[in-house]
Coordinates of C-alpha atoms (C1' of nucleotides) in Angstrom, one line a residue:
Chain A
M1 CA -193.5 -103.3 -178.4
S2 CA -190.3 -102.4 -179.4
D3 CA -190.3 -103.2 -182.5
S4 CA -193.8 -101.9 -182.9
P5 CA -196.1 -104.7 -184.4
R6 CA -198.4 -103.0 -185.4
S7 CA -196.6 -100.3 -187.7
E8 CA -197.1 -102.9 -190.9
N9 CA -200.4 -101.8 -190.4
M10 CA -200.5 -97.9 -190.0
L11 CA -199.0 -97.6 -193.4
F12 CA -202.5 -96.4 -194.9
L13 CA -202.2 -93.0 -192.4
T14 CA -199.1 -92.3 -194.0
D15 CA -199.6 -88.6 -195.5
E16 CA -199.3 -90.0 -199.6
Q17 CA -202.0 -92.5 -198.6
L18 CA -204.4 -89.7 -196.8
R19 CA -203.4 -86.9 -199.4
K20 CA -205.1 -89.6 -201.7
G21 CA -208.3 -90.2 -199.9
I22 CA -208.5 -86.2 -199.7
E23 CA -208.4 -86.8 -204.0
A24 CA -210.3 -89.3 -204.3
M25 CA -212.8 -87.7 -201.9
F26 CA -212.8 -84.8 -204.2
F27 CA -213.2 -86.6 -207.2
A28 CA -216.1 -89.3 -206.2
Y29 CA -218.2 -86.2 -204.9
R30 CA -218.4 -84.5 -208.6
G31 CA -219.0 -87.6 -210.6
F32 CA -220.7 -88.2 -207.8
T33 CA -222.8 -85.2 -208.6
A34 CA -222.7 -85.3 -211.9
D35 CA -225.5 -86.8 -213.4
P36 CA -228.3 -85.4 -211.0
D37 CA -226.4 -81.9 -211.7
R38 CA -227.1 -82.4 -216.0
I39 CA -230.9 -83.5 -214.5
L40 CA -231.2 -80.5 -212.7
K41 CA -229.8 -77.8 -215.3
K42 CA -232.8 -79.1 -217.6
Y43 CA -235.0 -78.0 -215.3
G44 CA -233.8 -74.6 -214.6
Y45 CA -232.8 -75.8 -211.1
G46 CA -229.6 -76.0 -208.9
R47 CA -228.1 -78.8 -206.1
A48 CA -229.7 -76.6 -203.4
H49 CA -233.0 -77.7 -204.8
H50 CA -231.7 -81.3 -205.2
R51 CA -230.9 -81.3 -201.3
A52 CA -234.4 -79.8 -200.7
I53 CA -236.6 -82.4 -202.6
H54 CA -234.4 -85.5 -200.8
F55 CA -235.3 -84.7 -198.2
V56 CA -238.8 -83.8 -198.0
S57 CA -238.8 -86.9 -199.6
R58 CA -237.0 -88.5 -196.6
A59 CA -239.7 -87.2 -194.5
P60 CA -242.6 -85.9 -196.2
G61 CA -244.3 -83.5 -193.9
T62 CA -241.1 -82.0 -192.5
T63 CA -241.2 -78.9 -191.1
V64 CA -238.2 -75.9 -192.5
N65 CA -236.8 -75.9 -189.3
N66 CA -236.4 -79.1 -189.6
L67 CA -235.3 -79.1 -193.0
L68 CA -232.3 -76.2 -192.0
S69 CA -231.2 -78.3 -189.0
I70 CA -230.2 -81.1 -191.5
L71 CA -229.1 -79.6 -194.6
G72 CA -226.8 -76.4 -192.1
V73 CA -228.0 -73.5 -194.3
T74 CA -229.8 -70.3 -193.6
K75 CA -233.1 -70.2 -193.6
Q76 CA -232.6 -67.5 -196.3
S77 CA -231.6 -69.3 -198.4
L78 CA -233.6 -72.4 -198.0
N79 CA -236.6 -69.7 -198.7
R80 CA -235.3 -68.6 -202.0
V81 CA -234.9 -72.5 -203.1
L82 CA -238.5 -74.0 -202.0
R83 CA -240.2 -70.7 -202.7
S84 CA -239.4 -71.4 -206.2
L85 CA -240.2 -75.3 -206.1
I86 CA -243.7 -74.5 -204.6
A87 CA -243.9 -71.9 -207.2
D88 CA -243.5 -74.1 -209.4
G89 CA -245.8 -77.2 -208.1
L90 CA -243.3 -79.7 -206.9
I91 CA -243.4 -79.1 -203.8
E92 CA -246.5 -78.6 -201.6
S93 CA -247.1 -76.4 -197.8
R94 CA -249.5 -77.3 -195.4
V95 CA -249.5 -74.8 -192.5
G96 CA -249.4 -77.3 -189.3
T97 CA -252.7 -78.8 -187.7
R98 CA -251.1 -78.8 -183.9
D99 CA -248.6 -75.4 -184.5
K100 CA -250.2 -73.4 -187.2
R101 CA -246.7 -71.8 -187.7
E102 CA -245.3 -74.4 -188.6
R103 CA -245.6 -75.4 -192.5
H104 CA -245.1 -79.5 -193.5
L105 CA -243.8 -80.1 -196.8
Y106 CA -244.7 -82.2 -199.1
L107 CA -244.1 -83.6 -202.3
T108 CA -246.5 -83.2 -204.7
E109 CA -246.9 -85.8 -208.0
T110 CA -244.4 -84.1 -210.1
G111 CA -242.3 -82.8 -207.3
K112 CA -242.9 -87.1 -206.8
S113 CA -241.7 -87.7 -209.9
L114 CA -238.7 -85.4 -210.0
E115 CA -237.1 -86.9 -206.8
A116 CA -237.5 -90.6 -209.1
E117 CA -235.3 -88.8 -212.1
L118 CA -232.9 -86.9 -209.7
S119 CA -232.4 -90.0 -207.5
D120 CA -232.8 -93.1 -210.0
S121 CA -229.8 -91.6 -212.1
Q122 CA -227.5 -91.5 -208.7
R123 CA -228.1 -94.8 -207.2
E124 CA -227.5 -95.8 -210.6
R125 CA -224.0 -95.1 -210.6
M126 CA -223.9 -95.8 -207.0
R127 CA -225.1 -99.2 -207.8
D128 CA -222.4 -99.7 -210.5
A129 CA -219.6 -98.7 -208.4
Y130 CA -221.2 -101.1 -205.4
R131 CA -221.1 -104.6 -208.0
K132 CA -218.0 -103.7 -208.9
V133 CA -216.1 -103.8 -205.5
G134 CA -218.3 -105.6 -203.6
P135 CA -220.5 -106.0 -200.3
T136 CA -217.3 -105.9 -198.3
A137 CA -215.2 -102.9 -200.0
V138 CA -219.0 -101.2 -199.3
S139 CA -219.5 -102.0 -195.7
G140 CA -215.9 -100.7 -195.4
F141 CA -216.7 -97.3 -197.7
R142 CA -220.3 -96.8 -195.5
E143 CA -217.8 -97.2 -192.3
V144 CA -215.1 -94.2 -192.9
L145 CA -218.3 -92.5 -194.3
E146 CA -219.8 -92.8 -190.9
A147 CA -216.6 -92.3 -188.9
M148 CA -215.7 -89.0 -191.2
M149 CA -219.3 -86.9 -190.4
D150 CA -219.0 -84.7 -187.5
E151 CA -220.6 -85.9 -184.7
D152 CA -223.5 -83.6 -185.0
L153 CA -224.5 -84.8 -188.0
R154 CA -224.4 -88.4 -187.9
R155 CA -227.1 -87.3 -185.3
H156 CA -230.0 -86.6 -188.6
F157 CA -227.9 -89.3 -190.9
A158 CA -228.5 -92.6 -188.4
P159 CA -231.2 -91.9 -185.4
A160 CA -232.4 -95.4 -185.6
K161 CA -228.9 -97.8 -185.6
D162 CA -229.0 -99.0 -182.0
K163 CA -231.5 -101.9 -183.2
K164 CA -228.3 -103.8 -183.2
Chain B
M1 CA -228.2 -122.0 -208.7
S2 CA -231.5 -122.4 -208.5
D3 CA -231.9 -120.6 -205.5
S4 CA -229.8 -117.7 -206.6
P5 CA -226.3 -117.9 -204.2
R6 CA -225.2 -114.2 -204.3
S7 CA -228.6 -112.9 -203.4
E8 CA -227.5 -112.9 -199.6
N9 CA -224.5 -111.3 -200.6
M10 CA -226.6 -108.6 -203.1
L11 CA -228.8 -106.9 -199.8
F12 CA -226.0 -104.0 -200.0
L13 CA -227.6 -103.0 -203.6
T14 CA -231.3 -102.2 -202.2
D15 CA -232.3 -98.9 -202.8
E16 CA -232.4 -98.3 -199.4
Q17 CA -229.0 -99.4 -199.1
L18 CA -227.9 -97.2 -201.7
R19 CA -229.8 -93.9 -200.6
K20 CA -228.2 -94.7 -197.5
G21 CA -224.8 -94.3 -199.1
I22 CA -226.1 -91.2 -201.3
E23 CA -226.8 -89.5 -197.8
A24 CA -223.6 -90.9 -195.8
M25 CA -222.3 -89.3 -199.1
F26 CA -223.6 -86.2 -198.9
F27 CA -222.9 -85.5 -194.9
A28 CA -219.3 -87.1 -195.1
Y29 CA -218.4 -84.7 -197.7
R30 CA -219.8 -82.0 -195.6
G31 CA -217.6 -82.8 -192.4
F32 CA -214.6 -83.6 -195.0
T33 CA -214.6 -79.9 -196.3
A34 CA -215.7 -78.0 -193.0
D35 CA -212.3 -77.6 -191.6
P36 CA -210.8 -76.6 -194.4
D37 CA -213.3 -73.8 -195.2
R38 CA -213.0 -72.2 -191.7
I39 CA -209.7 -72.2 -191.7
L40 CA -209.7 -70.5 -195.3
K41 CA -212.9 -68.0 -194.1
K42 CA -209.3 -66.7 -192.2
Y43 CA -207.7 -65.1 -194.7
G44 CA -211.1 -64.4 -197.0
Y45 CA -210.3 -67.3 -199.4
G46 CA -213.0 -69.9 -201.0
R47 CA -212.9 -73.7 -201.5
A48 CA -212.1 -72.8 -205.4
H49 CA -208.6 -71.1 -203.9
H50 CA -208.1 -74.7 -201.7
R51 CA -208.4 -76.6 -205.1
A52 CA -206.5 -74.4 -206.7
I53 CA -203.3 -74.4 -204.4
H54 CA -203.7 -78.0 -203.3
F55 CA -203.0 -78.9 -207.2
V56 CA -200.5 -76.7 -207.6
S57 CA -198.6 -78.5 -204.3
R58 CA -199.3 -81.5 -206.2
A59 CA -197.6 -80.8 -209.9
P60 CA -195.3 -77.7 -209.1
G61 CA -194.8 -75.8 -212.5
T62 CA -198.0 -77.2 -213.8
T63 CA -199.8 -74.9 -216.6
V64 CA -202.9 -73.4 -216.5
N65 CA -204.3 -75.0 -219.1
N66 CA -203.8 -78.3 -217.1
L67 CA -204.8 -77.1 -213.4
L68 CA -208.0 -76.3 -216.1
S69 CA -208.7 -80.3 -217.1
I70 CA -208.3 -81.7 -214.0
L71 CA -210.7 -79.1 -211.9
G72 CA -213.4 -79.6 -214.6
V73 CA -214.0 -75.4 -214.4
T74 CA -214.0 -72.7 -216.9
K75 CA -210.7 -71.2 -217.3
Q76 CA -212.7 -67.9 -216.4
S77 CA -213.5 -69.0 -213.3
L78 CA -210.0 -70.8 -212.2
N79 CA -208.4 -67.2 -213.8
R80 CA -210.1 -65.0 -211.0
V81 CA -208.8 -67.2 -207.9
L82 CA -205.4 -67.5 -209.4
R83 CA -205.6 -64.2 -209.9
S84 CA -206.2 -63.2 -206.3
L85 CA -203.6 -66.1 -204.6
I86 CA -200.4 -64.2 -206.7
A87 CA -201.9 -60.7 -206.5
D88 CA -201.2 -62.4 -202.8
G89 CA -198.2 -63.6 -203.5
L90 CA -198.6 -67.4 -202.8
I91 CA -198.1 -68.7 -206.0
E92 CA -196.0 -67.1 -208.7
S93 CA -197.1 -68.0 -211.6
R94 CA -194.0 -67.6 -214.2
V95 CA -194.1 -67.7 -218.4
G96 CA -192.8 -70.4 -219.8
T97 CA -189.2 -71.4 -221.5
R98 CA -190.7 -73.2 -224.1
D99 CA -193.4 -72.0 -225.0
K100 CA -194.1 -68.8 -223.9
R101 CA -198.0 -68.6 -223.7
E102 CA -197.7 -70.7 -220.9
R103 CA -197.6 -70.0 -217.3
H104 CA -196.1 -72.3 -215.0
L105 CA -197.2 -72.1 -211.6
Y106 CA -195.4 -72.6 -208.2
L107 CA -196.6 -71.8 -204.7
T108 CA -194.5 -69.3 -202.7
E109 CA -193.2 -69.7 -199.3
T110 CA -195.9 -68.0 -198.2
G111 CA -198.9 -70.5 -200.3
K112 CA -197.1 -73.7 -199.1
S113 CA -197.4 -72.0 -195.2
L114 CA -201.2 -72.2 -196.1
E115 CA -201.2 -75.2 -198.3
A116 CA -199.7 -77.0 -195.1
E117 CA -201.8 -75.8 -193.0
L118 CA -204.9 -76.7 -194.8
S119 CA -203.6 -79.7 -195.9
D120 CA -202.7 -81.0 -192.1
S121 CA -206.7 -80.4 -191.0
Q122 CA -207.9 -82.1 -193.5
R123 CA -205.7 -85.1 -193.0
E124 CA -206.1 -85.2 -189.7
R125 CA -209.8 -85.3 -189.9
M126 CA -208.7 -88.1 -192.8
R127 CA -206.4 -90.0 -190.4
D128 CA -209.0 -90.0 -187.3
A129 CA -211.5 -91.6 -189.2
Y130 CA -209.5 -94.3 -190.7
R131 CA -207.8 -95.2 -187.6
K132 CA -211.3 -95.1 -185.7
V133 CA -212.4 -98.0 -189.4
G134 CA -209.2 -100.2 -189.6
P135 CA -207.2 -100.9 -192.8
T136 CA -209.6 -103.5 -194.1
A137 CA -212.7 -100.5 -194.3
V138 CA -210.2 -97.9 -195.2
S139 CA -209.2 -100.2 -198.6
G140 CA -213.0 -100.7 -199.7
F141 CA -213.3 -97.4 -199.5
R142 CA -211.1 -96.0 -201.4
E143 CA -212.1 -98.4 -204.0
V144 CA -216.2 -97.3 -204.3
L145 CA -214.7 -93.9 -204.3
E146 CA -212.6 -94.2 -207.7
A147 CA -215.0 -96.6 -208.8
M148 CA -217.6 -93.9 -208.7
M149 CA -215.8 -91.4 -210.4
D150 CA -215.9 -90.2 -213.8
E151 CA -213.4 -92.8 -216.1
D152 CA -211.8 -89.5 -217.0
L153 CA -211.4 -88.1 -214.1
R154 CA -209.5 -91.5 -212.7
R155 CA -206.9 -90.9 -215.1
H156 CA -206.1 -87.4 -213.6
F157 CA -206.2 -89.5 -210.4
A158 CA -203.9 -92.4 -210.2
P159 CA -201.5 -91.9 -213.7
A160 CA -199.3 -94.4 -211.9
K161 CA -201.0 -96.8 -211.0
D162 CA -200.3 -100.0 -213.3
K163 CA -196.6 -100.1 -211.9
K164 CA -198.1 -103.4 -209.9
Chain C
dC1 C1' -192.2 -64.1 -244.5
dT2 C1' -196.8 -63.5 -244.2
dT3 C1' -201.8 -64.5 -243.0
dG4 C1' -204.9 -67.0 -240.7
dG5 C1' -206.2 -70.6 -236.9
dA6 C1' -205.2 -72.4 -233.1
dA7 C1' -203.7 -72.4 -227.8
dT8 C1' -203.7 -69.6 -224.4
dG9 C1' -204.7 -66.5 -220.9
dT10 C1' -207.1 -62.3 -219.6
dC11 C1' -210.7 -59.3 -218.4
dA12 C1' -215.5 -57.7 -217.6
dA13 C1' -220.3 -59.0 -217.3
dC14 C1' -224.3 -61.8 -215.2
dA15 C1' -226.2 -65.6 -212.9
dA16 C1' -227.1 -69.3 -209.1
dC17 C1' -226.5 -69.4 -204.1
dA18 C1' -224.3 -68.9 -200.4
dC19 C1' -224.4 -65.5 -196.3
dT20 C1' -225.2 -61.4 -192.6
dG21 C1' -228.6 -58.1 -190.5
dA22 C1' -233.2 -56.5 -189.5
dC23 C1' -237.9 -56.8 -189.9
dA24 C1' -242.7 -58.7 -189.6
dT25 C1' -245.9 -61.8 -188.6
dA26 C1' -248.4 -65.2 -186.5
dA27 C1' -248.8 -68.7 -182.9
dA28 C1' -247.4 -71.1 -178.8
dG29 C1' -245.6 -70.5 -174.0
dT30 C1' -245.5 -67.5 -169.2
Chain D
dA1 C1' -249.3 -58.7 -171.2
dC2 C1' -244.5 -60.2 -172.3
dT3 C1' -241.2 -63.5 -174.3
dT4 C1' -239.9 -66.6 -177.4
dT5 C1' -240.4 -69.9 -181.4
dA6 C1' -241.4 -70.5 -186.7
dT7 C1' -241.8 -68.4 -190.3
dG8 C1' -241.1 -65.3 -194.0
dT9 C1' -239.0 -60.9 -197.0
dC10 C1' -236.1 -57.1 -198.4
dA11 C1' -231.5 -56.0 -199.0
dG12 C1' -227.5 -56.0 -199.4
dT13 C1' -222.0 -59.2 -199.7
dG14 C1' -219.4 -62.5 -201.5
dT15 C1' -217.7 -66.5 -203.4
dT16 C1' -217.7 -69.2 -207.9
dG17 C1' -219.5 -71.3 -211.7
dT18 C1' -221.0 -69.0 -216.4
dT19 C1' -220.7 -66.6 -222.0
dG20 C1' -219.4 -63.3 -224.9
dA21 C1' -215.1 -60.6 -226.0
dC22 C1' -209.9 -59.7 -227.1
dA23 C1' -204.8 -60.2 -226.4
dT24 C1' -200.7 -62.6 -227.4
dT25 C1' -198.0 -66.2 -229.1
dC26 C1' -196.8 -70.3 -231.8
dC27 C1' -196.9 -72.5 -236.1
dA28 C1' -197.9 -74.4 -240.7
dA29 C1' -199.8 -73.4 -245.3
dG30 C1' -198.9 -70.4 -249.4

DNA sequence: CTTGGAATGTCAACAACACTGACATAAAGT
DNA sequence: ACTTTATGTCAGTGTTGTTGACATTCCAAG
């Protein structure tokens, strides 16, 4: 391998290419959060509320502790957000039946409707982007994202991926 | 095309697939910023400082106004960050020669060294992810990201892409 | 030349949301 | 009984966004 047969395949690993990837990530994430941010502002909420709503919607009945480990914030920080969502009637907190220390979280009808409004807007942007580039690019996109996550995050993300 | 030959190619546009893409974006971005965040904390800086340093490094001599339109924040917000970076001797602000209202920004040697430390760590993560998935996936990744940006952001991002 | 507006940047005050630390309560496990 | 776990709360702090007010500089119309 004197002439390094792989070298032509490694051009995407130059510092310049990587810098472009970094900036693309920055700008894309901004675009990605722009629509929900606009909607949230109407209701006086922020991104933290969106994340809580999203993951409660994805896993109804989840506990506060579950949410904490997924979101990776402190309980004080999460609690401030949950308190306002519960007070406003978007999230319902039920004391656990088996373990009464736990609080299980559910979206109310109002909560579901905000969740739908938020995820519709975000899905629409993602759908537009996906449609533009086609399934092959999308699959590459997902591969890179998963490779970029921390290992412990991947666990939360795709727990049922081994059914291949 | 009575049986819709494209339908099998549209499976990646289901709500479930889109939701997964949304979450992947969330988790990947967190991993993406984790390393720089750790480094920045050592010096008492935050993400805003990173962004300022990054774009000053990319375009030395840029003006505050330029930076504002790229970063999409208010000038007051940027100014606080710039002030501390200038006070700490990481960025140098030179009054414009042609237009004395403008301030042109440059990294000092100290600034360059922090920039290198930050971008090295971020590039390393991106390089690892890229290596894992290969050039085809990377190209798809970049395509989706660019499609997901806002149009006005894409302008800042790839101004010299027409040399095809 | 002067005056007034536009562009550029700075300072001050405030809000959102993350953090740490300390503490309270209730329930479960040993 | 004692410890651990799950949750919630209070107080304080830091980063980063916001708006408002203001200073400086440039430029162009009178």
